[in-house]
PDB file of C-alpha atoms and ligand atoms in Angstrom:
ATOM      1  CA  MET A 121      46.158 -11.597  38.057  1.00  0.00           C
ATOM      2  CA  SER A 122      47.596  -8.082  37.886  1.00  0.00           C
ATOM      3  CA  LEU A 123      48.078  -6.347  34.596  1.00  0.00           C
ATOM      4  CA  LEU A 124      50.859  -3.875  33.859  1.00  0.00           C
ATOM      5  CA  VAL A 125      50.416  -1.066  31.328  1.00  0.00           C
ATOM      6  CA  VAL A 126      52.998   1.428  30.148  1.00  0.00           C
ATOM      7  CA  GLY A 127      52.067   4.324  27.872  1.00  0.00           C
ATOM      8  CA  SER A 128      50.904   7.896  27.561  1.00  0.00           C
ATOM      9  CA  VAL A 129      48.913   9.800  30.168  1.00  0.00           C
ATOM     10  CA  ALA A 130      47.955  13.046  28.522  1.00  0.00           C
ATOM     11  CA  PHE A 131      45.788  16.075  28.041  1.00  0.00           C
ATOM     12  CA  ASP A 132      43.798  15.986  24.805  1.00  0.00           C
ATOM     13  CA  ALA A 133      41.969  18.648  22.796  1.00  0.00           C
ATOM     14  CA  LEU A 134      39.248  17.106  20.644  1.00  0.00           C
ATOM     15  CA  GLU A 135      37.229  18.398  17.710  1.00  0.00           C
ATOM     16  CA  CYS A 136      34.334  16.180  16.693  1.00  0.00           C
ATOM     17  CA  PRO A 137      31.232  16.859  14.599  1.00  0.00           C
ATOM     18  CA  ARG A 138      29.176  16.910  17.823  1.00  0.00           C
ATOM     19  CA  GLY A 139      31.360  19.460  19.590  1.00  0.00           C
ATOM     20  CA  LYS A 140      34.752  20.467  20.917  1.00  0.00           C
ATOM     21  CA  VAL A 141      36.677  19.854  24.110  1.00  0.00           C
ATOM     22  CA  GLU A 142      39.602  22.189  24.827  1.00  0.00           C
ATOM     23  CA  ARG A 143      41.391  20.079  27.397  1.00  0.00           C
ATOM     24  CA  THR A 144      40.525  16.742  28.894  1.00  0.00           C
ATOM     25  CA  VAL A 145      42.501  13.912  30.471  1.00  0.00           C
ATOM     26  CA  GLY A 146      43.466  11.315  27.872  1.00  0.00           C
ATOM     27  CA  GLY A 147      46.387   9.160  26.848  1.00  0.00           C
ATOM     28  CA  ALA A 148      46.543   5.565  25.694  1.00  0.00           C
ATOM     29  CA  ALA A 149      47.524   4.193  29.115  1.00  0.00           C
ATOM     30  CA  THR A 150      44.682   6.113  30.776  1.00  0.00           C
ATOM     31  CA  TYR A 151      41.996   4.654  28.504  1.00  0.00           C
ATOM     32  CA  PHE A 152      43.572   1.218  28.794  1.00  0.00           C
ATOM     33  CA  ALA A 153      43.847   1.296  32.593  1.00  0.00           C
ATOM     34  CA  VAL A 154      40.291   2.507  33.179  1.00  0.00           C
ATOM     35  CA  ALA A 155      38.831  -0.059  30.749  1.00  0.00           C
ATOM     36  CA  ALA A 156      40.914  -2.956  32.132  1.00  0.00           C
ATOM     37  CA  SER A 157      40.196  -2.057  35.762  1.00  0.00           C
ATOM     38  CA  PHE A 158      36.627  -3.352  35.391  1.00  0.00           C
ATOM     39  CA  PHE A 159      38.140  -6.845  35.179  1.00  0.00           C
ATOM     40  CA  THR A 160      41.409  -6.907  37.115  1.00  0.00           C
ATOM     41  CA  LYS A 161      43.961  -4.882  39.073  1.00  0.00           C
ATOM     42  CA  VAL A 162      46.043  -2.603  36.855  1.00  0.00           C
ATOM     43  CA  ASN A 163      49.568  -1.333  37.527  1.00  0.00           C
ATOM     44  CA  LEU A 164      50.077   1.913  35.634  1.00  0.00           C
ATOM     45  CA  VAL A 165      53.452   3.197  34.408  1.00  0.00           C
ATOM     46  CA  GLY A 166      53.576   6.638  32.823  1.00  0.00           C
ATOM     47  CA  ILE A 167      54.733  10.206  33.263  1.00  0.00           C
ATOM     48  CA  VAL A 168      52.919  13.514  33.802  1.00  0.00           C
ATOM     49  CA  GLY A 169      53.962  17.100  34.480  1.00  0.00           C
ATOM     50  CA  GLU A 170      53.122  19.474  37.322  1.00  0.00           C
ATOM     51  CA  ASP A 171      49.999  20.556  35.447  1.00  0.00           C
ATOM     52  CA  PHE A 172      48.435  17.137  36.135  1.00  0.00           C
ATOM     53  CA  THR A 173      46.543  17.849  39.341  1.00  0.00           C
ATOM     54  CA  GLU A 174      45.030  15.631  42.007  1.00  0.00           C
ATOM     55  CA  LYS A 175      41.677  16.369  40.403  1.00  0.00           C
ATOM     56  CA  ASP A 176      42.964  15.066  37.051  1.00  0.00           C
ATOM     57  CA  ALA A 177      44.211  11.941  38.826  1.00  0.00           C
ATOM     58  CA  ASP A 178      40.653  11.340  40.118  1.00  0.00           C
ATOM     59  CA  ILE A 179      40.026   9.242  37.014  1.00  0.00           C
ATOM     60  CA  PHE A 180      42.236   6.531  38.564  1.00  0.00           C
ATOM     61  CA  LYS A 181      40.799   6.736  42.079  1.00  0.00           C
ATOM     62  CA  GLY A 182      38.234   4.308  43.449  1.00  0.00           C
ATOM     63  CA  ARG A 183      39.224   1.805  40.763  1.00  0.00           C
ATOM     64  CA  HIS A 184      41.633  -1.106  40.879  1.00  0.00           C
ATOM     65  CA  ILE A 185      44.452   1.043  39.483  1.00  0.00           C
ATOM     66  CA  ASP A 186      47.831   1.311  41.201  1.00  0.00           C
ATOM     67  CA  THR A 187      49.451   4.639  40.263  1.00  0.00           C
ATOM     68  CA  ARG A 188      52.757   4.242  42.091  1.00  0.00           C
ATOM     69  CA  GLY A 189      54.353   3.939  38.638  1.00  0.00           C
ATOM     70  CA  LEU A 190      52.909   7.244  37.425  1.00  0.00           C
ATOM     71  CA  GLU A 191      55.851   9.618  37.706  1.00  0.00           C
ATOM     72  CA  ARG A 192      55.220  13.344  38.248  1.00  0.00           C
ATOM     73  CA  VAL A 193      58.054  15.623  37.139  1.00  0.00           C
ATOM     74  CA  PRO A 194      58.576  19.376  36.552  1.00  0.00           C
ATOM     75  CA  GLY A 195      57.204  20.542  33.200  1.00  0.00           C
ATOM     76  CA  LYS A 196      54.033  20.046  31.181  1.00  0.00           C
ATOM     77  CA  SER A 197      52.212  16.792  30.485  1.00  0.00           C
ATOM     78  CA  PHE A 198      52.019  15.237  27.031  1.00  0.00           C
ATOM     79  CA  PHE A 199      49.447  17.100  24.951  1.00  0.00           C
ATOM     80  CA  TRP A 200      47.653  15.738  21.888  1.00  0.00           C
ATOM     81  CA  SER A 201      45.016  17.331  19.743  1.00  0.00           C
ATOM     82  CA  GLY A 202      42.920  15.843  16.940  1.00  0.00           C
ATOM     83  CA  ARG A 203      40.037  16.681  14.613  1.00  0.00           C
ATOM     84  CA  TYR A 204      37.595  14.098  13.228  1.00  0.00           C
ATOM     85  CA  SER A 205      35.802  14.023   9.883  1.00  0.00           C
ATOM     86  CA  LEU A 206      32.000  14.165   9.705  1.00  0.00           C
ATOM     87  CA  ASN A 207      31.703  10.363   9.563  1.00  0.00           C
ATOM     88  CA  LEU A 208      34.331  10.012  12.357  1.00  0.00           C
ATOM     89  CA  ASN A 209      36.389   7.662  10.183  1.00  0.00           C
ATOM     90  CA  GLU A 210      39.239  10.050   9.485  1.00  0.00           C
ATOM     91  CA  ARG A 211      41.312  11.916  12.021  1.00  0.00           C
ATOM     92  CA  VAL A 212      43.841  14.702  11.580  1.00  0.00           C
ATOM     93  CA  THR A 213      46.395  15.175  14.327  1.00  0.00           C
ATOM     94  CA  LEU A 214      46.604  18.909  15.039  1.00  0.00           C
ATOM     95  CA  ALA A 215      49.279  18.803  17.753  1.00  0.00           C
ATOM     96  CA  THR A 216      51.558  16.335  19.491  1.00  0.00           C
ATOM     97  CA  ASP A 217      53.514  18.130  22.222  1.00  0.00           C
ATOM     98  CA  LEU A 218      55.655  15.503  23.930  1.00  0.00           C
ATOM     99  CA  ASN A 219      56.681  17.785  26.820  1.00  0.00           C
ATOM    100  CA  VAL A 220      57.739  15.576  29.798  1.00  0.00           C
ATOM    101  CA  PHE A 221      57.025  12.478  27.681  1.00  0.00           C
ATOM    102  CA  ALA A 222      60.170  13.291  25.635  1.00  0.00           C
ATOM    103  CA  ASN A 223      62.373  12.247  28.582  1.00  0.00           C
ATOM    104  CA  PHE A 224      60.265   9.313  29.705  1.00  0.00           C
ATOM    105  CA  ASP A 225      62.418   6.507  31.065  1.00  0.00           C
ATOM    106  CA  PRO A 226      59.933   4.033  32.572  1.00  0.00           C
ATOM    107  CA  LYS A 227      60.951   2.493  35.857  1.00  0.00           C
ATOM    108  CA  LEU A 228      58.871  -0.269  37.369  1.00  0.00           C
ATOM    109  CA  PRO A 229      58.193  -0.020  41.096  1.00  0.00           C
ATOM    110  CA  GLU A 230      59.328  -3.221  42.814  1.00  0.00           C
ATOM    111  CA  PRO A 231      55.827  -4.774  43.206  1.00  0.00           C
ATOM    112  CA  TYR A 232      55.161  -4.312  39.453  1.00  0.00           C
ATOM    113  CA  ARG A 233      58.152  -6.482  38.485  1.00  0.00           C
ATOM    114  CA  LYS A 234      56.203  -9.661  39.122  1.00  0.00           C
ATOM    115  CA  SER A 235      53.454  -8.707  36.635  1.00  0.00           C
ATOM    116  CA  GLU A 236      52.250 -11.683  34.637  1.00  0.00           C
ATOM    117  CA  CYS A 237      50.243  -9.786  32.029  1.00  0.00           C
ATOM    118  CA  ILE A 238      51.745  -6.778  30.287  1.00  0.00           C
ATOM    119  CA  PHE A 239      50.423  -4.271  27.787  1.00  0.00           C
ATOM    120  CA  LEU A 240      52.990  -2.103  26.050  1.00  0.00           C
ATOM    121  CA  ALA A 241      50.918   0.783  24.696  1.00  0.00           C
ATOM    122  CA  ASN A 242      52.114   2.844  21.768  1.00  0.00           C
ATOM    123  CA  ILE A 243      55.501   4.311  22.810  1.00  0.00           C
ATOM    124  CA  ASP A 244      59.103   4.126  21.607  1.00  0.00           C
ATOM    125  CA  PRO A 245      59.940   0.408  21.098  1.00  0.00           C
ATOM    126  CA  THR A 246      63.202   0.904  23.007  1.00  0.00           C
ATOM    127  CA  LEU A 247      61.179   1.928  26.072  1.00  0.00           C
ATOM    128  CA  GLN A 248      58.795  -0.992  25.545  1.00  0.00           C
ATOM    129  CA  ARG A 249      61.815  -3.313  25.566  1.00  0.00           C
ATOM    130  CA  SER A 250      63.227  -1.613  28.662  1.00  0.00           C
ATOM    131  CA  VAL A 251      59.963  -2.271  30.533  1.00  0.00           C
ATOM    132  CA  LEU A 252      60.071  -5.950  29.608  1.00  0.00           C
ATOM    133  CA  SER A 253      63.663  -6.289  30.748  1.00  0.00           C
ATOM    134  CA  GLN A 254      62.651  -4.977  34.208  1.00  0.00           C
ATOM    135  CA  VAL A 255      60.042  -7.709  34.639  1.00  0.00           C
ATOM    136  CA  ARG A 256      61.197 -10.692  36.656  1.00  0.00           C
ATOM    137  CA  GLY A 257      60.426 -14.183  35.395  1.00  0.00           C
ATOM    138  CA  ARG A 258      58.503 -14.994  32.274  1.00  0.00           C
ATOM    139  CA  PRO A 259      55.243 -13.050  31.928  1.00  0.00           C
ATOM    140  CA  ARG A 260      52.167 -15.043  30.937  1.00  0.00           C
ATOM    141  CA  ILE A 261      51.042 -12.578  28.265  1.00  0.00           C
ATOM    142  CA  VAL A 262      52.870  -9.684  26.610  1.00  0.00           C
ATOM    143  CA  ALA A 263      50.765  -7.605  24.209  1.00  0.00           C
ATOM    144  CA  LEU A 264      51.975  -4.616  22.240  1.00  0.00           C
ATOM    145  CA  ASP A 265      50.550  -1.684  20.302  1.00  0.00           C
ATOM    146  CA  THR A 266      52.532   0.558  17.972  1.00  0.00           C
ATOM    147  CA  MET A 267      51.974   3.117  15.202  1.00  0.00           C
ATOM    148  CA  ASN A 268      53.238   4.194  11.770  1.00  0.00           C
ATOM    149  CA  TYR A 269      55.785   6.591  13.341  1.00  0.00           C
ATOM    150  CA  TRP A 270      57.700   3.736  15.052  1.00  0.00           C
ATOM    151  CA  ILE A 271      57.217   1.313  12.134  1.00  0.00           C
ATOM    152  CA  GLU A 272      58.933   3.855   9.857  1.00  0.00           C
ATOM    153  CA  ARG A 273      61.577   5.304  12.177  1.00  0.00           C
ATOM    154  CA  THR A 274      62.651   2.492  14.498  1.00  0.00           C
ATOM    155  CA  PRO A 275      62.073  -0.763  12.571  1.00  0.00           C
ATOM    156  CA  VAL A 276      65.040  -2.581  14.134  1.00  0.00           C
ATOM    157  CA  GLU A 277      64.041  -1.695  17.702  1.00  0.00           C
ATOM    158  CA  LEU A 278      60.426  -2.633  16.965  1.00  0.00           C
ATOM    159  CA  ARG A 279      61.522  -6.031  15.591  1.00  0.00           C
ATOM    160  CA  GLU A 280      63.549  -6.604  18.746  1.00  0.00           C
ATOM    161  CA  VAL A 281      60.629  -6.014  21.132  1.00  0.00           C
ATOM    162  CA  LEU A 282      58.271  -8.012  18.894  1.00  0.00           C
ATOM    163  CA  ARG A 283      60.491 -11.067  19.446  1.00  0.00           C
ATOM    164  CA  HIS A 284      59.321 -10.952  23.092  1.00  0.00           C
ATOM    165  CA  THR A 285      55.630 -10.270  22.337  1.00  0.00           C
ATOM    166  CA  GLN A 286      52.802 -12.840  22.134  1.00  0.00           C
ATOM    167  CA  ILE A 287      49.943 -10.589  21.032  1.00  0.00           C
ATOM    168  CA  LEU A 288      50.279  -7.729  18.586  1.00  0.00           C
ATOM    169  CA  MET A 289      47.303  -5.313  18.592  1.00  0.00           C
ATOM    170  CA  ILE A 290      47.385  -2.794  15.765  1.00  0.00           C
ATOM    171  CA  ASN A 291      45.022  -1.416  13.142  1.00  0.00           C
ATOM    172  CA  ASP A 292      44.693  -2.563   9.539  1.00  0.00           C
ATOM    173  CA  SER A 293      46.874   0.142   7.977  1.00  0.00           C
ATOM    174  CA  GLU A 294      49.641  -0.456  10.541  1.00  0.00           C
ATOM    175  CA  THR A 295      49.436  -4.204   9.823  1.00  0.00           C
ATOM    176  CA  ARG A 296      49.899  -3.552   6.119  1.00  0.00           C
ATOM    177  CA  GLN A 297      52.721  -1.102   6.701  1.00  0.00           C
ATOM    178  CA  LEU A 298      54.591  -3.395   9.098  1.00  0.00           C
ATOM    179  CA  THR A 299      54.454  -6.403   6.783  1.00  0.00           C
ATOM    180  CA  SER A 300      54.303  -4.783   3.312  1.00  0.00           C
ATOM    181  CA  GLU A 301      51.366  -7.147   2.676  1.00  0.00           C
ATOM    182  CA  HIS A 302      47.976  -5.845   1.600  1.00  0.00           C
ATOM    183  CA  ASN A 303      46.091  -9.046   2.408  1.00  0.00           C
ATOM    184  CA  LEU A 304      45.533  -9.227   6.169  1.00  0.00           C
ATOM    185  CA  LEU A 305      45.761 -13.017   6.424  1.00  0.00           C
ATOM    186  CA  ARG A 306      49.067 -13.061   4.588  1.00  0.00           C
ATOM    187  CA  ALA A 307      50.134 -10.127   6.746  1.00  0.00           C
ATOM    188  CA  ALA A 308      49.272 -12.172   9.854  1.00  0.00           C
ATOM    189  CA  ARG A 309      51.474 -15.042   8.667  1.00  0.00           C
ATOM    190  CA  HIS A 310      54.274 -12.541   8.226  1.00  0.00           C
ATOM    191  CA  VAL A 311      53.714 -11.160  11.754  1.00  0.00           C
ATOM    192  CA  PHE A 312      53.976 -14.713  13.166  1.00  0.00           C
ATOM    193  CA  THR A 313      57.557 -14.928  11.841  1.00  0.00           C
ATOM    194  CA  MET A 314      58.425 -11.815  13.893  1.00  0.00           C
ATOM    195  CA  GLY A 315      57.488 -13.302  17.289  1.00  0.00           C
ATOM    196  CA  PRO A 316      53.781 -12.747  18.091  1.00  0.00           C
ATOM    197  CA  LYS A 317      51.591 -15.837  17.845  1.00  0.00           C
ATOM    198  CA  THR A 318      48.358 -13.835  17.881  1.00  0.00           C
ATOM    199  CA  LEU A 319      47.499 -10.786  15.815  1.00  0.00           C
ATOM    200  CA  VAL A 320      44.536  -8.594  16.744  1.00  0.00           C
ATOM    201  CA  ILE A 321      43.699  -6.146  13.981  1.00  0.00           C
ATOM    202  CA  LYS A 322      41.535  -3.191  15.037  1.00  0.00           C
ATOM    203  CA  LEU A 323      39.185  -2.180  12.229  1.00  0.00           C
ATOM    204  CA  GLY A 324      37.482   0.912  13.671  1.00  0.00           C
ATOM    205  CA  GLU A 325      33.753   0.957  12.949  1.00  0.00           C
ATOM    206  CA  HIS A 326      34.135  -2.521  11.395  1.00  0.00           C
ATOM    207  CA  GLY A 327      35.170  -4.130  14.650  1.00  0.00           C
ATOM    208  CA  ALA A 328      38.258  -6.298  15.057  1.00  0.00           C
ATOM    209  CA  MET A 329      39.785  -9.506  13.759  1.00  0.00           C
ATOM    210  CA  LEU A 330      41.942 -12.009  15.624  1.00  0.00           C
ATOM    211  CA  VAL A 331      44.245 -14.331  13.711  1.00  0.00           C
ATOM    212  CA  ASP A 332      46.235 -17.166  15.288  1.00  0.00           C
ATOM    213  CA  ASP A 333      47.075 -20.803  14.570  1.00  0.00           C
ATOM    214  CA  GLN A 334      43.450 -21.765  15.363  1.00  0.00           C
ATOM    215  CA  GLY A 335      42.146 -19.597  12.529  1.00  0.00           C
ATOM    216  CA  VAL A 336      40.315 -16.278  12.360  1.00  0.00           C
ATOM    217  CA  PHE A 337      37.723 -14.742  14.666  1.00  0.00           C
ATOM    218  CA  CYS A 338      35.898 -11.510  13.849  1.00  0.00           C
ATOM    219  CA  VAL A 339      33.898  -9.331  16.213  1.00  0.00           C
ATOM    220  CA  PRO A 340      31.768  -6.417  15.022  1.00  0.00           C
ATOM    221  CA  ALA A 341      31.825  -2.954  16.500  1.00  0.00           C
ATOM    222  CA  PHE A 342      28.663  -2.400  18.546  1.00  0.00           C
ATOM    223  CA  PRO A 343      26.266  -0.445  16.309  1.00  0.00           C
ATOM    224  CA  LEU A 344      25.745   3.013  17.836  1.00  0.00           C
ATOM    225  CA  GLU A 345      23.124   5.433  16.612  1.00  0.00           C
ATOM    226  CA  GLU A 346      24.948   8.490  17.865  1.00  0.00           C
ATOM    227  CA  PRO A 347      28.704   7.908  18.120  1.00  0.00           C
ATOM    228  CA  CYS A 348      30.387  10.960  19.621  1.00  0.00           C
ATOM    229  CA  ASP A 349      34.188  10.705  19.932  1.00  0.00           C
ATOM    230  CA  PRO A 350      36.367   7.747  18.826  1.00  0.00           C
ATOM    231  CA  THR A 351      39.449   8.951  20.742  1.00  0.00           C
ATOM    232  CA  GLY A 352      40.849   6.134  22.838  1.00  0.00           C
ATOM    233  CA  ALA A 353      38.509   3.503  21.393  1.00  0.00           C
ATOM    234  CA  GLY A 354      41.484   1.341  20.357  1.00  0.00           C
ATOM    235  CA  ASP A 355      43.108   1.639  23.778  1.00  0.00           C
ATOM    236  CA  SER A 356      39.794   0.895  25.503  1.00  0.00           C
ATOM    237  CA  PHE A 357      39.431  -2.142  23.237  1.00  0.00           C
ATOM    238  CA  ALA A 358      42.893  -3.264  24.345  1.00  0.00           C
ATOM    239  CA  GLY A 359      41.941  -2.619  27.995  1.00  0.00           C
ATOM    240  CA  GLY A 360      38.768  -4.711  27.777  1.00  0.00           C
ATOM    241  CA  PHE A 361      40.626  -7.459  25.887  1.00  0.00           C
ATOM    242  CA  MET A 362      43.646  -7.665  28.197  1.00  0.00           C
ATOM    243  CA  GLY A 363      41.657  -6.984  31.371  1.00  0.00           C
ATOM    244  CA  TYR A 364      39.426  -9.941  30.650  1.00  0.00           C
ATOM    245  CA  LEU A 365      42.375 -12.214  29.745  1.00  0.00           C
ATOM    246  CA  ALA A 366      44.219 -11.227  32.922  1.00  0.00           C
ATOM    247  CA  SER A 367      41.117 -12.129  34.930  1.00  0.00           C
ATOM    248  CA  THR A 368      40.991 -15.677  33.555  1.00  0.00           C
ATOM    249  CA  ARG A 369      43.412 -18.468  34.295  1.00  0.00           C
ATOM    250  CA  SER A 370      43.501 -19.894  30.801  1.00  0.00           C
ATOM    251  CA  LEU A 371      44.495 -18.561  27.435  1.00  0.00           C
ATOM    252  CA  ASN A 372      42.670 -20.595  24.807  1.00  0.00           C
ATOM    253  CA  ASP A 373      40.417 -20.125  21.808  1.00  0.00           C
ATOM    254  CA  ALA A 374      37.288 -19.603  23.939  1.00  0.00           C
ATOM    255  CA  THR A 375      38.884 -17.027  26.266  1.00  0.00           C
ATOM    256  CA  LEU A 376      40.465 -15.153  23.352  1.00  0.00           C
ATOM    257  CA  ARG A 377      37.063 -14.934  21.627  1.00  0.00           C
ATOM    258  CA  ARG A 378      35.438 -13.639  24.799  1.00  0.00           C
ATOM    259  CA  ALA A 379      38.287 -11.144  25.213  1.00  0.00           C
ATOM    260  CA  MET A 380      37.570  -9.839  21.696  1.00  0.00           C
ATOM    261  CA  VAL A 381      33.937  -9.240  22.669  1.00  0.00           C
ATOM    262  CA  TYR A 382      34.882  -7.439  25.908  1.00  0.00           C
ATOM    263  CA  GLY A 383      37.342  -5.366  23.875  1.00  0.00           C
ATOM    264  CA  SER A 384      34.633  -4.335  21.465  1.00  0.00           C
ATOM    265  CA  VAL A 385      32.235  -3.626  24.356  1.00  0.00           C
ATOM    266  CA  LEU A 386      34.685  -1.263  26.087  1.00  0.00           C
ATOM    267  CA  GLY A 387      35.624   0.430  22.796  1.00  0.00           C
ATOM    268  CA  SER A 388      31.962   1.042  22.001  1.00  0.00           C
ATOM    269  CA  PHE A 389      31.242   2.662  25.373  1.00  0.00           C
ATOM    270  CA  THR A 390      34.198   5.030  24.953  1.00  0.00           C
ATOM    271  CA  VAL A 391      32.845   6.285  21.610  1.00  0.00           C
ATOM    272  CA  GLU A 392      29.473   7.217  23.147  1.00  0.00           C
ATOM    273  CA  ARG A 393      30.756  10.397  24.805  1.00  0.00           C
ATOM    274  CA  PHE A 394      33.760  12.748  24.774  1.00  0.00           C
ATOM    275  CA  GLY A 395      37.088  11.579  26.131  1.00  0.00           C
ATOM    276  CA  LEU A 396      36.761   9.378  29.197  1.00  0.00           C
ATOM    277  CA  ASP A 397      33.290  10.664  30.142  1.00  0.00           C
ATOM    278  CA  ARG A 398      31.461   7.431  29.352  1.00  0.00           C
ATOM    279  CA  LEU A 399      34.046   5.127  30.973  1.00  0.00           C
ATOM    280  CA  ARG A 400      33.980   7.348  34.057  1.00  0.00           C
ATOM    281  CA  ALA A 401      30.298   6.590  34.589  1.00  0.00           C
ATOM    282  CA  LEU A 402      30.339   2.979  33.361  1.00  0.00           C
ATOM    283  CA  THR A 403      29.395   0.002  35.531  1.00  0.00           C
ATOM    284  CA  ARG A 404      30.299  -3.671  35.304  1.00  0.00           C
ATOM    285  CA  ARG A 405      26.602  -4.469  34.984  1.00  0.00           C
ATOM    286  CA  GLU A 406      26.386  -2.355  31.805  1.00  0.00           C
ATOM    287  CA  ILE A 407      29.470  -4.090  30.420  1.00  0.00           C
ATOM    288  CA  ASP A 408      27.993  -7.540  30.983  1.00  0.00           C
ATOM    289  CA  SER A 409      24.668  -6.518  29.550  1.00  0.00           C
ATOM    290  CA  ARG A 410      26.284  -5.242  26.350  1.00  0.00           C
ATOM    291  CA  ALA A 411      28.458  -8.369  26.113  1.00  0.00           C
ATOM    292  CA  ARG A 412      25.244 -10.453  26.209  1.00  0.00           C
ATOM    293  CA  HIS A 413      23.889  -8.234  23.442  1.00  0.00           C
ATOM    294  CA  PHE A 414      26.879  -9.284  21.309  1.00  0.00           C
ATOM    295  CA  VAL A 415      25.691 -12.883  21.500  1.00  0.00           C
ATOM    296  CA  LYS A 416      22.387 -11.825  19.947  1.00  0.00           C
ATOM    297  CA  LEU A 417      24.151  -9.568  17.473  1.00  0.00           C
ATOM    298  CA  THR A 418      26.208 -12.375  15.993  1.00  0.00           C
ATOM    299  CA  GLN A 419      24.037 -15.495  16.423  1.00  0.00           C
ATOM    300  CA  PHE A 420      22.483 -17.187  13.408  1.00  0.00           C
ATOM    301  CA  ARG A 421      21.346 -20.604  12.208  1.00  0.00           C
ATOM    302  CA  LEU A 422      22.222 -22.483   9.071  1.00  0.00           C
TER     303      LEU A 422
HETATM  304  P1  LIG B  89      43.601   6.240  19.937  1.00  0.00           P
HETATM  305  O1  LIG B  89      42.369   7.016  19.615  1.00  0.00           O
HETATM  306  O2  LIG B  89      43.315   4.831  20.402  1.00  0.00           O
HETATM  307  O3  LIG B  89      44.633   6.318  18.872  1.00  0.00           O
HETATM  308  O4  LIG B  89      44.263   6.909  21.233  1.00  0.00           O
HETATM  309  C1  LIG B  89      44.253   8.292  21.422  1.00  0.00           C
HETATM  310  C2  LIG B  89      45.030   8.597  22.686  1.00  0.00           C
HETATM  311  O5  LIG B  89      46.408   8.340  22.446  1.00  0.00           O
HETATM  312  C3  LIG B  89      44.880  10.065  23.047  1.00  0.00           C
HETATM  313  O6  LIG B  89      44.293  10.180  24.322  1.00  0.00           O
HETATM  314  C4  LIG B  89      46.301  10.641  22.986  1.00  0.00           C
HETATM  315  O7  LIG B  89      46.610  11.374  24.136  1.00  0.00           O
HETATM  316  C5  LIG B  89      47.208   9.428  22.857  1.00  0.00           C
HETATM  317  N1  LIG B  89      48.232   9.636  21.820  1.00  0.00           N
HETATM  318  C6  LIG B  89      48.115  10.283  20.642  1.00  0.00           C
HETATM  319  N2  LIG B  89      49.283  10.298  19.956  1.00  0.00           N
HETATM  320  C7  LIG B  89      50.172   9.607  20.712  1.00  0.00           C
HETATM  321  C8  LIG B  89      51.561   9.260  20.572  1.00  0.00           C
HETATM  322  N3  LIG B  89      52.264   9.632  19.504  1.00  0.00           N
HETATM  323  N4  LIG B  89      52.142   8.530  21.557  1.00  0.00           N
HETATM  324  C9  LIG B  89      51.422   8.152  22.638  1.00  0.00           C
HETATM  325  N5  LIG B  89      50.135   8.460  22.848  1.00  0.00           N
HETATM  326  C10 LIG B  89      49.501   9.185  21.902  1.00  0.00           C
END
């Protein structure tokens, strides 16, 4: 079942304790698409400038990623730069140059309009809503990511798109900010009144937590001895999670739990190297092997 993603395709500059990268391909939709493409066909919607070359687009080639929805227009691509703390838990944004992203008006190519699974990566909620209104029929799953910027500046528009969303995937601080609730379970109940029936809270090095009417499921982050660069880990998590769900026919407690594990697996691989370097070299066999490792990691007897 094909999976539609809309979001940023970017150049990133990264400063991590283990080194620096001046310019590398990044963007939430890029991480998501590459991660999800190990499981299913991905339809990508985004925008880049003339500086995004064929060589940069290589990251999408040879994978199950349709780039007909990646618009190329005059100007420069979105540029983001960040610096991480020694323990990688804090990040300072050094630059966010929207460039061509400022005039992004996503248009779905005709074949994308039948998409049954949709991931609205972190962009203006009005654009997220516009993408949904271009989809024909009722999609099977709509999942959404957002950030503090949109929670603060466009609360009404965000509420509107949330009414059409089944799965909200955000981090713990965004959950608290959106709901004005410190306790994450109470926050989840609040989110359920906004539209989503499932809340996936990304907890960085502490893994992720899923809350729905069946209860709570927690997955750890895969313990890494030498984490390198957390950029895109959340988007890779979302890609693994949604990619797996799109590849299964059913959406139930068991498939959601497995999706959480695949999310954590893809997120952990991304952190191992700079930017997309680890995902670029990743194989499905390695993904499955690490997923099996999660069984061992979490199994115990009473
Ligand atoms: P994450 O580490 O999961 O927050 O994702 C980082 C990726 O998101 C980077 O590759 C950036 O290019 C992209 N990004 C950073 N800020 C924004 C933003 N305001 N809107 C869209 N994408 C962004």
